[in-house]
Amino acid sequence: MVNEIRVKSILNRHRKRDDWFLDDYSVNPYSGCSFNCIYCYIRGSKYGENMAKTLSVKINAPELLEKQLARRAKKREYGIIALSSATEPYMQIEEKLGLTRRLLEIILKYRFPVHILTKSKLVLRDLDILKEIDKNAILPADLQPDLKHGAIISFSISTLDEKLAKILEPGAPEPIERLETMKECKEAGFLTGVCFIPVLPFLSDSEEEVDELIKTAKEYGADFCLAGALTLYGDRAADCKTLYYKFLEKHYPDLVPGYKSLYRTFFAPSKGYQKELESKSRRLCDEHELKNGII
Ligand code: SF4
């Protein structure tokens, strides 16, 4: 049984556009997520240890979005809406509820562009609406010279290793299913790509692993590949840092010292590691003729 909640706002405006995903706004139809990824940064917040159990539907999301977008459209404050930044818009429950679909209908009505961030093939159900958004959305003026699409569809992948993905992302579809879904989106004419996020230190970050992922993304039709390192937050029992270290201790105890020295007391790995990952992914994207940014 899923909880139903009413929220005060559904359209979040960012102070600054996200450099990677290009969104000025985000919309999260649900609170929590049944895909239950161990590394998920929203863990440790109010959702508690098992996000699937605290999954909630924002039942007043459509009426709020209608009001909030009408206001923004009147002032012509167009910007890309990330759907979603703190939940999965196409988890199993969406199949029955169709809440994301209703929100997309409103987004289409007000002609806002979207960036769908998902791990699920259920996005295919909504390609009809997304196609209309792709054609009719009004992009912010400064993006218009470089971006020719009103809808971007990205698929997050942290590893191509199915066994590892099953442990880390227990409720999510297999990586191969995400790639096959991306291929269908590409064939349908969408701007699409892979968010290789999070890249897992010592588990999916070697030259061979990054190369393989970028090469595979290209084969499955990606227009771009964004790569970003794992972040680990918090020290409480429900926080992703705690859960991730538990996972390491159980499955890869030899890696714990390496992680400790890479992260020390911070949530991100060392600056040197991040720079190296960035240059490696840029170089390999170039080699495979894949963009390492959306534009
Ligand atoms: S799919 Fe995304 S939102 Fe859901 S648990 Fe995984 S990382 Fe978090």
mmCIF file of C-alpha atoms and ligand atoms in Angstrom:
data_model
loop_
_atom_site.group_PDB
_atom_site.id
_atom_site.type_symbol
_atom_site.label_atom_id
_atom_site.label_comp_id
_atom_site.label_asym_id
_atom_site.label_seq_id
_atom_site.Cartn_x
_atom_site.Cartn_y
_atom_site.Cartn_z
ATOM 1 C CA MET A 1 0.000 0.000 0.000
ATOM 2 C CA VAL A 2 1.553 3.284 -1.072
ATOM 3 C CA ASN A 3 1.267 6.438 1.038
ATOM 4 C CA GLU A 4 -0.538 9.436 -0.366
ATOM 5 C CA ILE A 5 0.720 12.877 0.525
ATOM 6 C CA ARG A 6 -0.197 16.449 -0.357
ATOM 7 C CA VAL A 7 2.666 18.871 -0.976
ATOM 8 C CA LYS A 8 2.891 22.655 -1.025
ATOM 9 C CA SER A 9 4.944 22.938 -4.209
ATOM 10 C CA ILE A 10 5.810 20.588 -7.070
ATOM 11 C CA LEU A 11 7.864 22.782 -9.408
ATOM 12 C CA ASN A 12 11.259 23.592 -7.895
ATOM 13 C CA ARG A 13 13.166 26.405 -9.526
ATOM 14 C CA HIS A 14 16.956 26.140 -9.217
ATOM 15 C CA ARG A 15 18.991 29.185 -8.340
ATOM 16 C CA LYS A 16 21.202 28.373 -11.288
ATOM 17 C CA ARG A 17 20.834 26.047 -14.277
ATOM 18 C CA ASP A 18 22.463 22.652 -13.790
ATOM 19 C CA ASP A 19 25.582 22.599 -15.975
ATOM 20 C CA TRP A 20 25.272 18.913 -16.753
ATOM 21 C CA PHE A 21 21.576 18.185 -17.082
ATOM 22 C CA LEU A 22 20.673 21.703 -18.294
ATOM 23 C CA ASP A 23 17.580 21.881 -16.075
ATOM 24 C CA ASP A 24 16.315 25.108 -14.533
ATOM 25 C CA TYR A 25 13.483 23.301 -12.736
ATOM 26 C CA SER A 26 12.805 19.891 -11.263
ATOM 27 C CA VAL A 27 9.601 17.972 -10.623
ATOM 28 C CA ASN A 28 9.420 14.891 -8.401
ATOM 29 C CA PRO A 29 6.000 13.182 -8.613
ATOM 30 C CA TYR A 30 6.921 10.727 -5.860
ATOM 31 C CA SER A 31 8.792 10.904 -2.595
ATOM 32 C CA GLY A 32 11.174 7.978 -2.046
ATOM 33 C CA CYS A 33 11.960 5.349 -4.656
ATOM 34 C CA SER A 34 11.287 1.623 -4.976
ATOM 35 C CA PHE A 35 14.443 1.040 -7.046
ATOM 36 C CA ASN A 36 16.284 1.294 -3.731
ATOM 37 C CA CYS A 37 19.827 1.965 -4.968
ATOM 38 C CA ILE A 38 22.328 1.671 -2.129
ATOM 39 C CA TYR A 39 24.277 4.709 -3.320
ATOM 40 C CA CYS A 40 21.229 6.963 -3.756
ATOM 41 C CA TYR A 41 21.986 10.413 -2.397
ATOM 42 C CA ILE A 42 18.445 10.913 -1.093
ATOM 43 C CA ARG A 43 19.035 8.201 1.479
ATOM 44 C CA GLY A 44 19.588 9.378 4.989
ATOM 45 C CA SER A 45 16.972 12.055 4.599
ATOM 46 C CA LYS A 46 13.488 11.663 6.020
ATOM 47 C CA TYR A 47 12.784 8.656 3.784
ATOM 48 C CA GLY A 48 14.592 6.304 6.163
ATOM 49 C CA GLU A 49 16.411 3.079 5.621
ATOM 50 C CA ASN A 50 14.148 1.436 3.108
ATOM 51 C CA MET A 51 12.947 3.965 0.585
ATOM 52 C CA ALA A 52 10.581 1.463 -0.996
ATOM 53 C CA LYS A 53 8.604 1.207 2.249
ATOM 54 C CA THR A 54 8.275 4.974 2.589
ATOM 55 C CA LEU A 55 7.382 5.598 -1.025
ATOM 56 C CA SER A 56 4.707 8.287 -1.269
ATOM 57 C CA VAL A 57 2.628 9.641 -4.125
ATOM 58 C CA LYS A 58 2.167 13.391 -4.312
ATOM 59 C CA ILE A 59 -1.519 13.267 -5.080
ATOM 60 C CA ASN A 60 -1.999 16.991 -5.590
ATOM 61 C CA ALA A 61 0.972 17.247 -7.998
ATOM 62 C CA PRO A 62 -1.139 17.800 -11.170
ATOM 63 C CA GLU A 63 -3.231 20.667 -9.759
ATOM 64 C CA LEU A 64 -0.109 22.334 -8.328
ATOM 65 C CA LEU A 65 1.898 21.938 -11.527
ATOM 66 C CA GLU A 66 -0.959 23.404 -13.553
ATOM 67 C CA LYS A 67 -0.948 26.527 -11.362
ATOM 68 C CA GLN A 68 2.815 26.866 -11.098
ATOM 69 C CA LEU A 69 3.495 26.372 -14.816
ATOM 70 C CA ALA A 70 0.679 28.725 -15.823
ATOM 71 C CA ARG A 71 2.347 31.425 -13.742
ATOM 72 C CA ARG A 72 5.824 30.747 -15.166
ATOM 73 C CA ALA A 73 4.549 30.545 -18.747
ATOM 74 C CA LYS A 74 2.751 33.879 -18.378
ATOM 75 C CA LYS A 75 6.084 35.460 -17.459
ATOM 76 C CA ARG A 76 7.771 33.419 -20.220
ATOM 77 C CA GLU A 77 10.168 31.882 -17.693
ATOM 78 C CA TYR A 78 10.811 28.839 -19.832
ATOM 79 C CA GLY A 79 13.436 26.349 -18.719
ATOM 80 C CA ILE A 80 14.115 22.628 -18.860
ATOM 81 C CA ILE A 81 12.312 20.599 -16.199
ATOM 82 C CA ALA A 82 14.249 17.601 -14.829
ATOM 83 C CA LEU A 83 11.891 14.713 -14.246
ATOM 84 C CA SER A 84 13.129 13.587 -11.859
ATOM 85 C CA SER A 85 15.980 14.679 -9.625
ATOM 86 C CA ALA A 86 15.096 12.926 -6.343
ATOM 87 C CA THR A 87 12.982 9.960 -7.372
ATOM 88 C CA GLU A 88 12.433 7.673 -10.374
ATOM 89 C CA PRO A 89 9.566 8.937 -12.556
ATOM 90 C CA TYR A 90 8.920 5.485 -14.052
ATOM 91 C CA MET A 91 9.022 3.002 -11.189
ATOM 92 C CA GLN A 92 6.498 0.123 -11.102
ATOM 93 C CA ILE A 93 3.786 2.115 -9.304
ATOM 94 C CA GLU A 94 3.689 4.637 -12.163
ATOM 95 C CA GLU A 95 2.360 1.941 -14.478
ATOM 96 C CA LYS A 96 -0.821 1.828 -12.437
ATOM 97 C CA LEU A 97 -1.074 5.466 -11.358
ATOM 98 C CA GLY A 98 0.013 7.349 -14.481
ATOM 99 C CA LEU A 99 1.022 10.381 -12.409
ATOM 100 C CA THR A 100 4.166 11.164 -14.405
ATOM 101 C CA ARG A 101 2.079 10.917 -17.569
ATOM 102 C CA ARG A 102 -0.449 13.428 -16.239
ATOM 103 C CA LEU A 103 2.371 15.807 -15.343
ATOM 104 C CA LEU A 104 3.820 15.484 -18.849
ATOM 105 C CA GLU A 105 0.437 16.410 -20.326
ATOM 106 C CA ILE A 106 0.525 19.636 -18.290
ATOM 107 C CA ILE A 107 4.147 20.295 -19.270
ATOM 108 C CA LEU A 108 3.123 19.893 -22.922
ATOM 109 C CA LYS A 109 0.180 22.250 -22.476
ATOM 110 C CA TYR A 110 2.482 25.007 -21.182
ATOM 111 C CA ARG A 111 5.233 24.172 -23.693
ATOM 112 C CA PHE A 112 8.065 23.596 -21.209
ATOM 113 C CA PRO A 113 11.050 21.434 -22.257
ATOM 114 C CA VAL A 114 11.913 18.333 -20.203
ATOM 115 C CA HIS A 115 14.878 16.173 -19.351
ATOM 116 C CA ILE A 116 13.701 12.686 -18.383
ATOM 117 C CA LEU A 117 16.174 10.926 -16.074
ATOM 118 C CA THR A 118 15.273 7.283 -15.689
ATOM 119 C CA LYS A 119 16.361 3.663 -15.368
ATOM 120 C CA SER A 120 13.078 2.257 -16.631
ATOM 121 C CA LYS A 121 11.582 1.099 -19.912
ATOM 122 C CA LEU A 122 8.192 2.415 -18.810
ATOM 123 C CA VAL A 123 9.280 5.718 -20.366
ATOM 124 C CA LEU A 124 8.378 4.113 -23.716
ATOM 125 C CA ARG A 125 4.708 4.327 -22.765
ATOM 126 C CA ASP A 126 4.952 8.135 -22.851
ATOM 127 C CA LEU A 127 6.920 8.614 -26.066
ATOM 128 C CA ASP A 128 3.750 9.947 -27.732
ATOM 129 C CA ILE A 129 3.544 12.905 -25.322
ATOM 130 C CA LEU A 130 7.317 13.316 -25.222
ATOM 131 C CA LYS A 131 7.347 13.562 -29.022
ATOM 132 C CA GLU A 132 4.899 16.459 -28.835
ATOM 133 C CA ILE A 133 6.995 18.133 -26.128
ATOM 134 C CA ASP A 134 10.101 17.585 -28.239
ATOM 135 C CA LYS A 135 8.520 19.464 -31.139
ATOM 136 C CA ASN A 136 6.577 22.163 -29.328
ATOM 137 C CA ALA A 137 8.522 23.129 -26.199
ATOM 138 C CA ILE A 138 9.956 26.619 -25.935
ATOM 139 C CA LEU A 139 13.626 26.486 -24.995
ATOM 140 C CA PRO A 140 15.336 29.262 -23.017
ATOM 141 C CA ALA A 141 16.789 31.758 -25.521
ATOM 142 C CA ASP A 142 20.421 31.046 -24.629
ATOM 143 C CA LEU A 143 20.023 27.299 -25.277
ATOM 144 C CA GLN A 144 18.287 27.687 -28.615
ATOM 145 C CA PRO A 145 21.432 27.952 -30.783
ATOM 146 C CA ASP A 146 22.845 24.654 -29.470
ATOM 147 C CA LEU A 147 19.842 22.545 -28.528
ATOM 148 C CA LYS A 148 17.306 21.439 -31.102
ATOM 149 C CA HIS A 149 15.160 19.251 -28.880
ATOM 150 C CA GLY A 150 12.467 20.025 -26.331
ATOM 151 C CA ALA A 151 12.795 16.569 -24.766
ATOM 152 C CA ILE A 152 16.000 14.848 -23.646
ATOM 153 C CA ILE A 153 15.894 11.271 -22.328
ATOM 154 C CA SER A 154 18.808 9.988 -20.227
ATOM 155 C CA PHE A 155 19.418 6.583 -18.697
ATOM 156 C CA SER A 156 21.525 6.201 -15.541
ATOM 157 C CA ILE A 157 23.991 3.340 -15.406
ATOM 158 C CA SER A 158 26.653 2.793 -12.742
ATOM 159 C CA THR A 159 28.063 -0.503 -14.035
ATOM 160 C CA LEU A 160 27.499 -2.961 -16.869
ATOM 161 C CA ASP A 161 28.159 -5.850 -14.476
ATOM 162 C CA GLU A 162 24.687 -7.355 -14.002
ATOM 163 C CA LYS A 163 25.560 -9.080 -10.713
ATOM 164 C CA LEU A 164 26.967 -5.914 -9.182
ATOM 165 C CA ALA A 165 24.019 -3.874 -10.447
ATOM 166 C CA LYS A 166 21.601 -6.329 -8.810
ATOM 167 C CA ILE A 167 23.271 -5.782 -5.425
ATOM 168 C CA LEU A 168 23.583 -2.013 -5.749
ATOM 169 C CA GLU A 169 20.278 -1.275 -7.506
ATOM 170 C CA PRO A 170 18.035 -4.111 -6.243
ATOM 171 C CA GLY A 171 14.726 -2.725 -7.501
ATOM 172 C CA ALA A 172 15.900 -1.309 -10.815
ATOM 173 C CA PRO A 173 15.759 -2.891 -14.291
ATOM 174 C CA GLU A 174 18.971 -4.490 -15.538
ATOM 175 C CA PRO A 175 21.484 -2.187 -17.290
ATOM 176 C CA ILE A 176 20.969 -4.026 -20.599
ATOM 177 C CA GLU A 177 17.243 -3.261 -20.457
ATOM 178 C CA ARG A 178 18.046 0.436 -19.956
ATOM 179 C CA LEU A 179 20.354 0.356 -22.976
ATOM 180 C CA GLU A 180 17.746 -1.360 -25.120
ATOM 181 C CA THR A 181 15.191 1.243 -24.046
ATOM 182 C CA MET A 182 17.623 4.016 -24.937
ATOM 183 C CA LYS A 183 18.010 2.468 -28.393
ATOM 184 C CA GLU A 184 14.246 2.610 -28.898
ATOM 185 C CA CYS A 185 14.201 6.262 -27.824
ATOM 186 C CA LYS A 186 16.988 7.039 -30.266
ATOM 187 C CA GLU A 187 15.178 5.230 -33.074
ATOM 188 C CA ALA A 188 12.081 7.279 -32.259
ATOM 189 C CA GLY A 189 14.140 10.430 -32.914
ATOM 190 C CA PHE A 190 14.915 11.630 -29.377
ATOM 191 C CA LEU A 191 18.086 13.220 -28.070
ATOM 192 C CA THR A 192 19.232 10.540 -25.678
ATOM 193 C CA GLY A 193 22.247 9.463 -23.673
ATOM 194 C CA VAL A 194 23.766 7.689 -20.705
ATOM 195 C CA CYS A 195 24.438 9.217 -17.315
ATOM 196 C CA PHE A 196 27.374 7.096 -16.162
ATOM 197 C CA ILE A 197 26.609 8.233 -12.652
ATOM 198 C CA PRO A 198 27.802 7.179 -10.232
ATOM 199 C CA VAL A 199 31.091 5.830 -11.511
ATOM 200 C CA LEU A 200 32.165 3.450 -8.710
ATOM 201 C CA PRO A 201 35.802 3.740 -7.595
ATOM 202 C CA PHE A 202 37.720 0.470 -8.129
ATOM 203 C CA LEU A 203 34.537 -1.232 -9.370
ATOM 204 C CA SER A 204 33.562 0.517 -12.600
ATOM 205 C CA ASP A 205 36.220 3.195 -13.092
ATOM 206 C CA SER A 206 39.139 1.411 -14.786
ATOM 207 C CA GLU A 207 40.237 2.455 -18.273
ATOM 208 C CA GLU A 208 38.724 -0.787 -19.662
ATOM 209 C CA GLU A 209 35.417 -0.400 -17.794
ATOM 210 C CA VAL A 210 34.920 3.252 -18.734
ATOM 211 C CA ASP A 211 35.897 2.462 -22.320
ATOM 212 C CA GLU A 212 33.471 -0.465 -22.451
ATOM 213 C CA LEU A 213 30.602 1.605 -21.086
ATOM 214 C CA ILE A 214 31.164 4.492 -23.479
ATOM 215 C CA LYS A 215 31.582 2.129 -26.435
ATOM 216 C CA THR A 216 28.390 0.268 -25.470
ATOM 217 C CA ALA A 217 26.473 3.528 -24.967
ATOM 218 C CA LYS A 218 27.472 4.540 -28.491
ATOM 219 C CA GLU A 219 26.394 1.167 -29.908
ATOM 220 C CA TYR A 220 22.982 1.564 -28.309
ATOM 221 C CA GLY A 221 22.431 4.974 -29.853
ATOM 222 C CA ALA A 222 23.571 7.433 -27.170
ATOM 223 C CA ASP A 223 24.169 11.008 -28.323
ATOM 224 C CA PHE A 224 26.121 11.792 -25.155
ATOM 225 C CA CYS A 225 27.610 10.234 -22.049
ATOM 226 C CA LEU A 226 27.929 12.162 -18.791
ATOM 227 C CA ALA A 227 30.285 10.609 -16.235
ATOM 228 C CA GLY A 228 30.332 11.532 -12.556
ATOM 229 C CA ALA A 229 31.957 9.956 -9.522
ATOM 230 C CA LEU A 230 30.136 8.371 -6.603
ATOM 231 C CA THR A 231 29.192 10.685 -3.743
ATOM 232 C CA LEU A 232 28.729 9.325 -0.237
ATOM 233 C CA TYR A 233 26.691 11.268 2.301
ATOM 234 C CA GLY A 234 26.099 10.955 6.013
ATOM 235 C CA ASP A 235 27.071 8.790 8.949
ATOM 236 C CA ARG A 236 23.690 7.700 10.255
ATOM 237 C CA ALA A 237 22.381 4.152 9.800
ATOM 238 C CA ALA A 238 20.139 5.172 6.885
ATOM 239 C CA ASP A 239 22.690 7.314 5.057
ATOM 240 C CA CYS A 240 24.129 6.128 1.771
ATOM 241 C CA LYS A 241 27.699 6.366 3.029
ATOM 242 C CA THR A 242 26.936 3.917 5.849
ATOM 243 C CA LEU A 243 25.059 1.545 3.544
ATOM 244 C CA TYR A 244 27.732 1.691 0.871
ATOM 245 C CA TYR A 245 30.495 0.836 3.348
ATOM 246 C CA LYS A 246 28.376 -2.087 4.610
ATOM 247 C CA PHE A 247 28.089 -3.283 1.006
ATOM 248 C CA LEU A 248 31.875 -2.979 0.566
ATOM 249 C CA GLU A 249 32.608 -4.815 3.814
ATOM 250 C CA LYS A 250 30.335 -7.670 2.776
ATOM 251 C CA HIS A 251 31.295 -8.026 -0.893
ATOM 252 C CA TYR A 252 34.635 -6.232 -1.386
ATOM 253 C CA PRO A 253 36.367 -5.895 2.015
ATOM 254 C CA ASP A 254 39.750 -5.405 0.327
ATOM 255 C CA LEU A 255 38.495 -2.141 -1.190
ATOM 256 C CA VAL A 256 37.569 -0.464 2.114
ATOM 257 C CA PRO A 257 41.021 1.065 2.807
ATOM 258 C CA GLY A 258 41.182 2.463 -0.732
ATOM 259 C CA TYR A 259 37.771 4.116 -0.329
ATOM 260 C CA LYS A 260 38.733 5.519 3.082
ATOM 261 C CA SER A 261 41.790 7.197 1.657
ATOM 262 C CA LEU A 262 39.920 8.437 -1.421
ATOM 263 C CA TYR A 263 36.973 9.976 0.471
ATOM 264 C CA ARG A 264 38.531 10.677 3.898
ATOM 265 C CA THR A 265 35.884 12.765 5.683
ATOM 266 C CA PHE A 266 34.369 14.242 2.518
ATOM 267 C CA PHE A 267 31.319 13.259 0.500
ATOM 268 C CA ALA A 268 33.203 13.274 -2.815
ATOM 269 C CA PRO A 269 36.440 11.546 -3.815
ATOM 270 C CA SER A 270 39.646 13.597 -3.976
ATOM 271 C CA LYS A 271 39.925 16.423 -6.519
ATOM 272 C CA GLY A 272 42.755 14.527 -8.237
ATOM 273 C CA TYR A 273 40.513 11.479 -8.711
ATOM 274 C CA GLN A 274 37.693 13.619 -10.089
ATOM 275 C CA LYS A 275 39.991 15.382 -12.559
ATOM 276 C CA GLU A 276 41.419 12.086 -13.742
ATOM 277 C CA LEU A 277 37.945 10.626 -14.229
ATOM 278 C CA GLU A 278 36.853 13.709 -16.129
ATOM 279 C CA SER A 279 39.806 13.651 -18.491
ATOM 280 C CA LYS A 280 39.544 9.873 -18.977
ATOM 281 C CA SER A 281 35.852 10.033 -19.847
ATOM 282 C CA ARG A 282 36.382 13.046 -22.143
ATOM 283 C CA ARG A 283 39.208 11.299 -23.978
ATOM 284 C CA LEU A 284 37.273 8.030 -24.351
ATOM 285 C CA CYS A 285 34.143 9.886 -25.482
ATOM 286 C CA ASP A 286 36.268 11.599 -28.153
ATOM 287 C CA GLU A 287 37.682 8.252 -29.243
ATOM 288 C CA HIS A 288 34.189 6.822 -29.646
ATOM 289 C CA GLU A 289 32.841 10.048 -31.189
ATOM 290 C CA LEU A 290 30.369 10.575 -28.399
ATOM 291 C CA LYS A 291 29.708 13.932 -26.743
ATOM 292 C CA ASN A 292 30.634 14.176 -23.071
ATOM 293 C CA GLY A 293 27.985 16.838 -22.537
ATOM 294 C CA ILE A 294 24.462 17.315 -23.834
ATOM 295 C CA ILE A 295 25.455 20.336 -25.945
HETATM 296 S S1 SF4 B 1 16.589 5.089 -9.181
HETATM 297 FE FE1 SF4 B 1 17.473 7.087 -8.704
HETATM 298 S S2 SF4 B 1 16.106 7.959 -7.169
HETATM 299 FE FE2 SF4 B 1 15.660 5.768 -7.263
HETATM 300 S S3 SF4 B 1 16.909 4.863 -5.650
HETATM 301 FE FE3 SF4 B 1 18.067 4.740 -7.569
HETATM 302 S S4 SF4 B 1 19.362 6.586 -7.580
HETATM 303 FE FE4 SF4 B 1 17.730 6.916 -6.059
#
